[in-house]
Amino acid sequence: MNDFHHGLRPESRIVHPPVEEVAGSRSLGVPIHQGHVFAFPDSDALAEAFGGPDRAFLYNRLGNPTVRSLERAVADLEGGSGALAASSGMGAINTVLLALLRSGDHVIAQESLYGGTFATLADLAARWGVTVTRVRGDEPEEVRAALRPTTRLLYLETVSNPTTRVTDLPALIGVAREAGVLSVVDNTFTTPLLCRPIEHGADVVVHSATKYLGGHSDVLAGIAVFADAGLHHRVWEHGVELGAALDPFAAWLTLRGMQTLGLRMRRHCESALDLAGRLAAHPAVTAVRHPGLPGHPDHELARRLLPDGQGGVLSFDLAGGREAARTFVGAVRLASLAPSLGGVHTLVLHPASTSHRQLSDEELAAAGIGPGTVRVAVGIEHPEDLWADLDQALAKL
Ligand SMILES: Cc1ncc(COP(=O)(O)O)c(C=O)c1O
């Protein structure tokens, strides 16, 4: 880290990502090192570079200076000992799962996980002999009851999508630690500015950096952060085999976006809470979910775990059900109908007909999603303009 980092708050450190000095000075903008291979004075020095994620740069699949700046910046924010960037969030998640699991291992996973993560776990179960127990994840006792002698890993998300349930990380990770089980937490929705799972005992934190870290809907990237250097080294070795390495330009875009993460997260959180309150008062809306709302089932937990903001995603139910929701998402003008989140642009989505279309109404209900549920990933536009847009779309129902 840069010398002056010590004692600074995350919002300040993130503006000054680590950059190597060149000839006695340091570029303020992170340079893009686009070359994919590095030359050495002799074979011993080259051989030494194969040894780990902190060695000399050799070949981009093993490491790259721009990518390493991103890894060090995110590891610093999350309070980890090191990080591994990947070409997407799923690249990071697969690298971690494939490196840590072997045939016969048992995984305890929250049932509300991101669909791509669940597909990977289902595939590992169907083809590679890993067993998976799905838990709601709101009770430490439920996790304790799911433990087996073969349990290797507990997989959680800080905030679930689109239900906005908050996971009691300290309690659940505590159960895993007692049993010697590794915990992996997907912290995409909260970012290290709102929550740092390693401080609550997590072994690995993963991100779709495509979302808030990049923040501008222009880059696909993922990152895994490790509490322990040994674990980082093991997963890095597997990452080198898998080859889901991040491109230097994508790392640069992510770092460039991250410098404004502090400003953006504050705006995302404030606007989401503001819009959630206004939606709750609208006659066409039957329920609103945002952890910052006093009526939310995890509101007290959210205040404890996420004191600096409860996130930029909300969801709400329309009295008119499926048809009303489809009409609404087609009627917004400033917001866009699109399946991502975490960028500067506000996005709306009707999960029942898109991201969760494979679920029946009963399965949707079990997942806490209604046929008329709409998800809003709130961007950084002016909240009055956003409300005017949502309000005119509600008037079309
Ligand atoms: C919580 C979460 N984790 C992981 C991913 C996968 O990330 P990516 O699309 O960058 O592969 C997503 C994507 O939507 C996500 O929402």
Tab-separated table of C-alpha atoms and ligand atoms in Angstrom:
chain	number	residue	atom	x	y	z
A	1	MET	CA	0.000	0.000	0.000
A	2	ASN	CA	1.053	3.589	-0.423
A	3	ASP	CA	2.881	4.911	2.667
A	4	PHE	CA	0.256	7.522	3.512
A	5	HIS	CA	-2.536	4.900	3.581
A	6	HIS	CA	-2.054	4.107	7.232
A	7	GLY	CA	-4.987	5.311	9.336
A	8	LEU	CA	-7.034	6.590	6.393
A	9	ARG	CA	-10.668	5.664	5.924
A	10	PRO	CA	-11.590	3.298	3.063
A	11	GLU	CA	-13.164	6.136	0.997
A	12	SER	CA	-9.774	7.913	1.034
A	13	ARG	CA	-7.607	4.826	0.455
A	14	ILE	CA	-9.678	3.826	-2.556
A	15	VAL	CA	-8.859	7.108	-4.316
A	16	HIS	CA	-5.166	6.158	-4.129
A	17	PRO	CA	-4.834	2.550	-5.314
A	18	PRO	CA	-1.345	1.050	-5.045
A	19	VAL	CA	0.805	1.915	-8.065
A	20	GLU	CA	4.453	0.950	-8.520
A	21	GLU	CA	6.947	3.837	-8.680
A	22	VAL	CA	8.748	4.311	-11.996
A	23	ALA	CA	12.093	6.204	-11.941
A	24	GLY	CA	11.285	7.913	-8.636
A	25	SER	CA	7.714	9.121	-9.180
A	26	ARG	CA	4.278	7.548	-9.144
A	27	SER	CA	1.489	7.957	-11.694
A	28	LEU	CA	-1.772	9.081	-10.080
A	29	GLY	CA	-3.825	7.358	-12.754
A	30	VAL	CA	-3.139	3.604	-12.666
A	31	PRO	CA	-1.109	2.667	-15.776
A	32	ILE	CA	-2.428	-0.082	-18.055
A	33	HIS	CA	0.252	-2.747	-18.484
A	34	GLN	CA	-1.088	-4.378	-21.619
A	35	GLY	CA	1.908	-6.614	-22.446
A	36	HIS	CA	1.162	-10.241	-21.588
A	37	VAL	CA	4.686	-11.571	-21.077
A	38	PHE	CA	7.757	-10.361	-19.163
A	39	ALA	CA	11.457	-10.931	-19.893
A	40	PHE	CA	14.064	-12.042	-17.314
A	41	PRO	CA	17.858	-11.733	-17.060
A	42	ASP	CA	18.336	-15.452	-16.363
A	43	SER	CA	16.420	-18.734	-15.988
A	44	ASP	CA	16.670	-18.807	-12.173
A	45	ALA	CA	14.886	-15.453	-11.901
A	46	LEU	CA	12.242	-16.677	-14.356
A	47	ALA	CA	11.766	-19.942	-12.399
A	48	GLU	CA	11.415	-17.976	-9.146
A	49	ALA	CA	8.544	-15.960	-10.686
A	50	PHE	CA	6.421	-19.140	-10.981
A	51	GLY	CA	6.366	-19.450	-7.188
A	52	GLY	CA	3.303	-17.494	-6.066
A	53	PRO	CA	0.900	-14.579	-6.451
A	54	ASP	CA	3.379	-12.083	-4.964
A	55	ARG	CA	6.377	-12.876	-7.188
A	56	ALA	CA	7.759	-11.019	-10.219
A	57	PHE	CA	5.409	-10.702	-13.197
A	58	LEU	CA	5.911	-13.437	-15.752
A	59	TYR	CA	2.808	-14.045	-17.846
A	60	ASN	CA	-0.615	-12.454	-17.463
A	61	ARG	CA	-2.437	-15.653	-16.460
A	62	LEU	CA	-0.242	-15.692	-13.316
A	63	GLY	CA	-0.350	-11.955	-12.638
A	64	ASN	CA	-0.109	-8.499	-14.184
A	65	PRO	CA	0.842	-5.120	-12.648
A	66	THR	CA	-2.513	-3.408	-13.385
A	67	VAL	CA	-4.452	-6.461	-12.207
A	68	ARG	CA	-2.300	-6.632	-9.089
A	69	SER	CA	-3.080	-2.978	-8.288
A	70	LEU	CA	-6.766	-3.927	-8.337
A	71	GLU	CA	-6.140	-7.051	-6.238
A	72	ARG	CA	-4.181	-5.106	-3.640
A	73	ALA	CA	-6.752	-2.299	-3.541
A	74	VAL	CA	-9.705	-4.668	-2.968
A	75	ALA	CA	-7.739	-6.828	-0.490
A	76	ASP	CA	-6.949	-3.640	1.427
A	77	LEU	CA	-10.610	-2.529	1.493
A	78	GLU	CA	-11.863	-5.976	2.577
A	79	GLY	CA	-9.107	-6.389	5.188
A	80	GLY	CA	-7.749	-9.518	3.482
A	81	SER	CA	-4.181	-10.723	3.074
A	82	GLY	CA	-4.474	-10.993	-0.712
A	83	ALA	CA	-6.878	-11.179	-3.630
A	84	LEU	CA	-7.304	-12.895	-6.964
A	85	ALA	CA	-8.991	-11.021	-9.817
A	86	ALA	CA	-10.918	-12.968	-12.463
A	87	SER	CA	-12.562	-12.260	-15.789
A	88	SER	CA	-16.065	-12.187	-14.188
A	89	GLY	CA	-17.764	-12.719	-10.843
A	90	MET	CA	-18.554	-16.278	-11.928
A	91	GLY	CA	-14.894	-16.723	-12.894
A	92	ALA	CA	-13.866	-15.781	-9.347
A	93	ILE	CA	-16.591	-17.959	-7.751
A	94	ASN	CA	-15.740	-21.009	-9.890
A	95	THR	CA	-12.024	-20.595	-9.247
A	96	VAL	CA	-12.670	-20.543	-5.478
A	97	LEU	CA	-15.130	-23.459	-5.456
A	98	LEU	CA	-13.066	-25.680	-7.759
A	99	ALA	CA	-9.905	-24.949	-5.793
A	100	LEU	CA	-11.425	-25.627	-2.367
A	101	LEU	CA	-13.774	-28.563	-3.044
A	102	ARG	CA	-13.098	-32.166	-3.904
A	103	SER	CA	-15.322	-35.140	-4.607
A	104	GLY	CA	-17.161	-36.276	-1.435
A	105	ASP	CA	-17.161	-32.807	0.185
A	106	HIS	CA	-20.370	-31.363	1.584
A	107	VAL	CA	-21.377	-27.706	1.100
A	108	ILE	CA	-23.961	-25.735	3.070
A	109	ALA	CA	-25.372	-22.984	0.844
A	110	GLN	CA	-28.078	-20.375	1.268
A	111	GLU	CA	-31.097	-21.192	-0.880
A	112	SER	CA	-31.393	-17.605	-2.145
A	113	LEU	CA	-27.920	-17.552	-3.771
A	114	TYR	CA	-27.299	-15.885	-7.121
A	115	GLY	CA	-28.554	-18.297	-9.822
A	116	GLY	CA	-25.142	-18.690	-11.494
A	117	THR	CA	-23.539	-19.709	-8.203
A	118	PHE	CA	-26.302	-22.179	-7.558
A	119	ALA	CA	-25.908	-23.617	-11.056
A	120	THR	CA	-22.197	-24.210	-10.350
A	121	LEU	CA	-22.992	-25.927	-7.038
A	122	ALA	CA	-25.698	-28.049	-8.719
A	123	ASP	CA	-23.209	-29.035	-11.423
A	124	LEU	CA	-20.574	-29.946	-8.830
A	125	ALA	CA	-23.233	-32.079	-7.125
A	126	ALA	CA	-24.465	-33.775	-10.304
A	127	ARG	CA	-21.104	-34.473	-11.946
A	128	TRP	CA	-18.352	-34.273	-9.324
A	129	GLY	CA	-19.788	-35.966	-6.234
A	130	VAL	CA	-20.101	-32.872	-4.037
A	131	THR	CA	-23.239	-32.807	-1.853
A	132	VAL	CA	-25.075	-29.569	-1.150
A	133	THR	CA	-27.542	-28.745	1.638
A	134	ARG	CA	-29.597	-25.617	1.057
A	135	VAL	CA	-30.444	-23.554	4.139
A	136	ARG	CA	-32.545	-20.431	4.552
A	137	GLY	CA	-29.615	-18.874	6.361
A	138	ASP	CA	-31.529	-16.850	8.926
A	139	GLU	CA	-30.775	-19.158	11.910
A	140	PRO	CA	-27.345	-20.300	13.156
A	141	GLU	CA	-29.059	-23.440	14.494
A	142	GLU	CA	-30.155	-24.354	10.965
A	143	VAL	CA	-26.506	-24.246	9.834
A	144	ARG	CA	-25.387	-26.238	12.886
A	145	ALA	CA	-28.011	-28.903	12.121
A	146	ALA	CA	-26.815	-29.138	8.512
A	147	LEU	CA	-23.168	-29.820	9.475
A	148	ARG	CA	-21.714	-33.227	8.592
A	149	PRO	CA	-18.256	-34.699	9.132
A	150	THR	CA	-17.637	-34.054	5.409
A	151	THR	CA	-18.774	-30.404	5.469
A	152	ARG	CA	-16.051	-28.371	3.838
A	153	LEU	CA	-17.646	-25.044	3.059
A	154	LEU	CA	-20.423	-22.627	4.049
A	155	TYR	CA	-21.480	-20.313	1.192
A	156	LEU	CA	-23.430	-17.120	2.004
A	157	GLU	CA	-24.397	-13.799	0.435
A	158	THR	CA	-24.418	-10.671	2.599
A	159	VAL	CA	-27.740	-9.496	1.116
A	160	SER	CA	-30.042	-11.732	-0.909
A	161	ASN	CA	-31.495	-10.888	-4.293
A	162	PRO	CA	-34.225	-9.673	-4.853
A	163	THR	CA	-35.633	-10.214	-1.364
A	164	THR	CA	-33.028	-7.961	0.318
A	165	ARG	CA	-32.784	-10.295	3.334
A	166	VAL	CA	-29.615	-9.580	5.344
A	167	THR	CA	-27.486	-12.522	6.504
A	168	ASP	CA	-26.308	-12.621	10.095
A	169	LEU	CA	-22.698	-13.171	9.057
A	170	PRO	CA	-21.105	-13.178	12.553
A	171	ALA	CA	-23.583	-15.788	13.848
A	172	LEU	CA	-23.504	-18.115	10.828
A	173	ILE	CA	-19.763	-17.862	10.203
A	174	GLY	CA	-19.244	-18.462	13.936
A	175	VAL	CA	-20.944	-21.868	13.610
A	176	ALA	CA	-18.734	-22.743	10.621
A	177	ARG	CA	-15.531	-21.691	12.381
A	178	GLU	CA	-16.343	-23.773	15.456
A	179	ALA	CA	-16.703	-26.783	13.162
A	180	GLY	CA	-13.517	-26.017	11.171
A	181	VAL	CA	-15.582	-25.292	8.040
A	182	LEU	CA	-14.459	-22.595	5.573
A	183	SER	CA	-16.842	-19.677	4.934
A	184	VAL	CA	-17.181	-17.967	1.564
A	185	VAL	CA	-19.269	-14.781	1.400
A	186	ASP	CA	-20.486	-13.079	-1.777
A	187	ASN	CA	-20.300	-9.409	-0.807
A	188	THR	CA	-21.322	-7.999	-4.217
A	189	PHE	CA	-24.453	-6.203	-2.963
A	190	THR	CA	-22.786	-4.412	-0.064
A	191	THR	CA	-19.170	-3.816	-1.175
A	192	PRO	CA	-16.392	-3.462	1.426
A	193	LEU	CA	-17.616	0.059	2.160
A	194	LEU	CA	-20.796	-1.270	3.789
A	195	CYS	CA	-19.641	-4.666	5.072
A	196	ARG	CA	-16.309	-6.470	5.482
A	197	PRO	CA	-17.097	-10.171	6.001
A	198	ILE	CA	-13.472	-11.033	6.906
A	199	GLU	CA	-13.948	-8.898	10.054
A	200	HIS	CA	-16.811	-11.288	10.881
A	201	GLY	CA	-14.650	-14.372	10.414
A	202	ALA	CA	-15.102	-15.179	6.689
A	203	ASP	CA	-12.224	-16.996	4.984
A	204	VAL	CA	-13.004	-15.843	1.440
A	205	VAL	CA	-15.007	-12.895	0.083
A	206	VAL	CA	-16.102	-12.913	-3.551
A	207	HIS	CA	-17.425	-10.105	-5.712
A	208	SER	CA	-18.948	-9.604	-9.060
A	209	ALA	CA	-16.820	-6.472	-9.613
A	210	THR	CA	-19.041	-6.011	-12.670
A	211	LYS	CA	-21.502	-4.406	-10.242
A	212	TYR	CA	-20.701	-1.705	-7.661
A	213	LEU	CA	-16.891	-1.952	-7.739
A	214	GLY	CA	-16.720	-1.199	-11.483
A	215	GLY	CA	-19.910	0.780	-11.172
A	216	HIS	CA	-20.404	2.122	-14.710
A	217	SER	CA	-21.969	-0.797	-16.635
A	218	ASP	CA	-18.866	-1.046	-18.815
A	219	VAL	CA	-16.753	-3.879	-17.414
A	220	LEU	CA	-17.099	-7.559	-16.523
A	221	ALA	CA	-14.818	-8.535	-13.633
A	222	GLY	CA	-14.671	-10.641	-10.501
A	223	ILE	CA	-12.461	-10.827	-7.451
A	224	ALA	CA	-11.908	-13.161	-4.527
A	225	VAL	CA	-10.268	-11.874	-1.334
A	226	PHE	CA	-8.614	-14.210	1.191
A	227	ALA	CA	-8.188	-13.783	4.913
A	228	ASP	CA	-5.233	-16.144	4.884
A	229	ALA	CA	-2.177	-15.986	2.610
A	230	GLY	CA	-1.922	-19.785	2.402
A	231	LEU	CA	-5.480	-20.083	1.129
A	232	HIS	CA	-4.796	-17.282	-1.367
A	233	HIS	CA	-1.767	-19.167	-2.673
A	234	ARG	CA	-3.747	-22.410	-3.098
A	235	VAL	CA	-6.607	-20.765	-4.964
A	236	TRP	CA	-4.156	-18.736	-7.074
A	237	GLU	CA	-2.468	-21.966	-8.219
A	238	HIS	CA	-5.855	-23.261	-9.315
A	239	GLY	CA	-6.690	-19.943	-10.982
A	240	VAL	CA	-3.520	-20.270	-13.064
A	241	GLU	CA	-4.791	-23.688	-14.242
A	242	LEU	CA	-8.329	-22.456	-14.921
A	243	GLY	CA	-7.199	-19.402	-16.822
A	244	ALA	CA	-10.076	-17.067	-15.919
A	245	ALA	CA	-7.535	-14.236	-15.507
A	246	LEU	CA	-8.703	-10.623	-15.720
A	247	ASP	CA	-7.562	-8.536	-18.680
A	248	PRO	CA	-5.453	-5.477	-17.686
A	249	PHE	CA	-7.841	-3.052	-19.393
A	250	ALA	CA	-10.792	-4.523	-17.463
A	251	ALA	CA	-8.744	-4.205	-14.252
A	252	TRP	CA	-8.040	-0.580	-15.127
A	253	LEU	CA	-11.732	0.166	-15.783
A	254	THR	CA	-12.614	-1.456	-12.457
A	255	LEU	CA	-9.987	0.568	-10.577
A	256	ARG	CA	-11.068	3.750	-12.299
A	257	GLY	CA	-14.660	3.087	-11.279
A	258	MET	CA	-13.705	2.155	-7.737
A	259	GLN	CA	-12.184	5.545	-6.979
A	260	THR	CA	-15.711	6.992	-6.732
A	261	LEU	CA	-17.172	4.017	-4.852
A	262	GLY	CA	-17.537	6.041	-1.645
A	263	LEU	CA	-19.608	8.767	-3.330
A	264	ARG	CA	-21.622	6.311	-5.372
A	265	MET	CA	-22.486	3.970	-2.504
A	266	ARG	CA	-23.711	6.864	-0.379
A	267	ARG	CA	-25.974	8.028	-3.200
A	268	HIS	CA	-27.185	4.485	-4.054
A	269	CYS	CA	-28.098	3.839	-0.403
A	270	GLU	CA	-29.759	7.209	0.238
A	271	SER	CA	-31.785	7.136	-2.975
A	272	ALA	CA	-32.854	3.495	-2.502
A	273	LEU	CA	-34.140	4.244	0.988
A	274	ASP	CA	-35.874	7.419	-0.200
A	275	LEU	CA	-37.590	5.610	-3.104
A	276	ALA	CA	-38.500	2.654	-0.873
A	277	GLY	CA	-40.315	5.021	1.496
A	278	ARG	CA	-42.210	6.695	-1.354
A	279	LEU	CA	-43.138	3.384	-2.957
A	280	ALA	CA	-44.460	2.099	0.383
A	281	ALA	CA	-46.952	4.981	0.425
A	282	HIS	CA	-48.220	4.353	-3.135
A	283	PRO	CA	-51.673	2.724	-3.448
A	284	ALA	CA	-50.580	0.363	-6.278
A	285	VAL	CA	-47.821	-1.114	-4.086
A	286	THR	CA	-48.572	-3.834	-1.522
A	287	ALA	CA	-45.082	-4.418	-0.064
A	288	VAL	CA	-41.611	-2.847	-0.265
A	289	ARG	CA	-38.347	-4.524	0.734
A	290	HIS	CA	-35.251	-2.552	1.680
A	291	PRO	CA	-33.233	-3.344	4.801
A	292	GLY	CA	-33.197	0.348	5.765
A	293	LEU	CA	-37.001	0.411	6.198
A	294	PRO	CA	-38.066	0.001	9.855
A	295	GLY	CA	-40.631	-2.691	8.885
A	296	HIS	CA	-38.054	-4.918	7.137
A	297	PRO	CA	-37.616	-8.298	8.895
A	298	ASP	CA	-33.826	-7.761	9.168
A	299	HIS	CA	-33.890	-4.046	9.932
A	300	GLU	CA	-32.232	-4.369	13.356
A	301	LEU	CA	-29.580	-6.726	11.977
A	302	ALA	CA	-28.992	-4.349	9.035
A	303	ARG	CA	-28.443	-1.421	11.398
A	304	ARG	CA	-25.842	-3.484	13.257
A	305	LEU	CA	-24.132	-5.158	10.292
A	306	LEU	CA	-24.480	-2.357	7.716
A	307	PRO	CA	-24.426	0.851	9.775
A	308	ASP	CA	-23.068	2.974	6.896
A	309	GLY	CA	-25.871	2.149	4.451
A	310	GLN	CA	-28.145	-0.769	3.686
A	311	GLY	CA	-27.577	-1.030	-0.051
A	312	GLY	CA	-28.863	0.288	-3.354
A	313	VAL	CA	-31.267	-2.516	-4.274
A	314	LEU	CA	-34.938	-2.616	-3.310
A	315	SER	CA	-37.880	-4.681	-4.437
A	316	PHE	CA	-41.607	-4.112	-4.258
A	317	ASP	CA	-44.840	-5.943	-5.015
A	318	LEU	CA	-47.601	-4.562	-7.216
A	319	ALA	CA	-51.251	-5.169	-6.346
A	320	GLY	CA	-51.887	-5.948	-10.015
A	321	GLY	CA	-49.544	-8.976	-9.923
A	322	ARG	CA	-47.610	-10.356	-12.905
A	323	GLU	CA	-49.272	-8.232	-15.614
A	324	ALA	CA	-48.894	-5.003	-13.616
A	325	ALA	CA	-45.204	-5.752	-13.024
A	326	ARG	CA	-44.617	-6.447	-16.731
A	327	THR	CA	-46.403	-3.208	-17.647
A	328	PHE	CA	-44.400	-1.261	-15.050
A	329	VAL	CA	-40.965	-2.426	-16.222
A	330	GLY	CA	-41.937	-1.570	-19.789
A	331	ALA	CA	-43.185	1.900	-18.817
A	332	VAL	CA	-40.095	3.349	-17.090
A	333	ARG	CA	-38.183	5.956	-19.118
A	334	LEU	CA	-35.217	7.147	-17.058
A	335	ALA	CA	-34.687	3.710	-15.517
A	336	SER	CA	-33.908	0.845	-17.899
A	337	LEU	CA	-35.220	-2.697	-18.029
A	338	ALA	CA	-31.968	-4.656	-17.662
A	339	PRO	CA	-30.617	-7.572	-15.624
A	340	SER	CA	-27.589	-6.118	-13.828
A	341	LEU	CA	-27.125	-3.820	-10.833
A	342	GLY	CA	-24.558	-1.678	-9.079
A	343	GLY	CA	-23.906	0.807	-11.887
A	344	VAL	CA	-24.620	4.515	-12.127
A	345	HIS	CA	-27.788	3.789	-14.142
A	346	THR	CA	-31.042	2.769	-12.441
A	347	LEU	CA	-32.270	-0.631	-13.633
A	348	VAL	CA	-35.595	-2.397	-13.128
A	349	LEU	CA	-36.338	-6.095	-13.505
A	350	HIS	CA	-39.371	-8.381	-13.204
A	351	PRO	CA	-37.770	-11.501	-11.651
A	352	ALA	CA	-40.804	-13.810	-12.172
A	353	SER	CA	-40.600	-13.483	-15.970
A	354	THR	CA	-36.804	-13.120	-16.333
A	355	SER	CA	-34.130	-14.046	-13.751
A	356	HIS	CA	-36.444	-16.468	-11.880
A	357	ARG	CA	-38.634	-17.550	-14.864
A	358	GLN	CA	-37.929	-21.265	-14.275
A	359	LEU	CA	-39.741	-21.150	-10.889
A	360	SER	CA	-43.459	-21.918	-10.463
A	361	ASP	CA	-45.604	-19.485	-8.454
A	362	GLU	CA	-45.267	-21.829	-5.419
A	363	GLU	CA	-41.467	-21.946	-5.778
A	364	LEU	CA	-41.398	-18.177	-6.219
A	365	ALA	CA	-43.424	-17.790	-3.005
A	366	ALA	CA	-41.013	-20.117	-1.160
A	367	ALA	CA	-38.174	-17.880	-2.372
A	368	GLY	CA	-39.992	-14.805	-1.038
A	369	ILE	CA	-40.761	-13.486	-4.540
A	370	GLY	CA	-44.259	-12.700	-5.796
A	371	PRO	CA	-45.556	-12.756	-9.396
A	372	GLY	CA	-45.832	-8.963	-9.099
A	373	THR	CA	-42.401	-8.346	-7.550
A	374	VAL	CA	-40.222	-5.726	-9.252
A	375	ARG	CA	-36.537	-5.250	-8.421
A	376	VAL	CA	-35.000	-1.793	-8.640
A	377	ALA	CA	-31.216	-1.415	-8.662
A	378	VAL	CA	-31.062	2.276	-7.852
A	379	GLY	CA	-28.443	4.304	-9.745
A	380	ILE	CA	-27.021	7.732	-9.011
A	381	GLU	CA	-29.502	9.897	-10.954
A	382	HIS	CA	-31.256	12.632	-8.945
A	383	PRO	CA	-33.777	10.939	-6.624
A	384	GLU	CA	-36.537	13.393	-7.620
A	385	ASP	CA	-36.095	12.465	-11.291
A	386	LEU	CA	-36.107	8.800	-10.372
A	387	TRP	CA	-39.284	9.150	-8.346
A	388	ALA	CA	-40.962	11.097	-11.165
A	389	ASP	CA	-40.097	8.200	-13.484
A	390	LEU	CA	-41.326	5.441	-11.151
A	391	ASP	CA	-44.469	7.479	-10.396
A	392	GLN	CA	-45.351	7.962	-14.080
A	393	ALA	CA	-44.814	4.232	-14.695
A	394	LEU	CA	-47.074	3.388	-11.717
A	395	ALA	CA	-49.732	5.704	-13.207
A	396	LYS	CA	-49.799	3.458	-16.322
A	397	LEU	CA	-51.097	0.440	-14.338
B	1	LIG	C1	-24.496	-11.574	-6.169
B	1	LIG	C2	-23.844	-11.942	-7.474
B	1	LIG	N1	-22.766	-12.729	-7.461
B	1	LIG	C3	-22.151	-13.081	-8.615
B	1	LIG	C4	-22.612	-12.663	-9.834
B	1	LIG	C5	-21.905	-13.097	-11.094
B	1	LIG	O1	-21.087	-12.058	-11.543
B	1	LIG	P1	-20.652	-11.860	-13.092
B	1	LIG	O2	-21.887	-11.552	-13.866
B	1	LIG	O3	-19.670	-10.734	-13.013
B	1	LIG	O4	-20.024	-13.138	-13.517
B	1	LIG	C6	-23.720	-11.820	-9.896
B	1	LIG	C7	-24.233	-11.354	-11.205
B	1	LIG	O5	-25.314	-10.829	-11.300
B	1	LIG	C8	-24.359	-11.451	-8.678
B	1	LIG	O6	-25.450	-10.655	-8.674
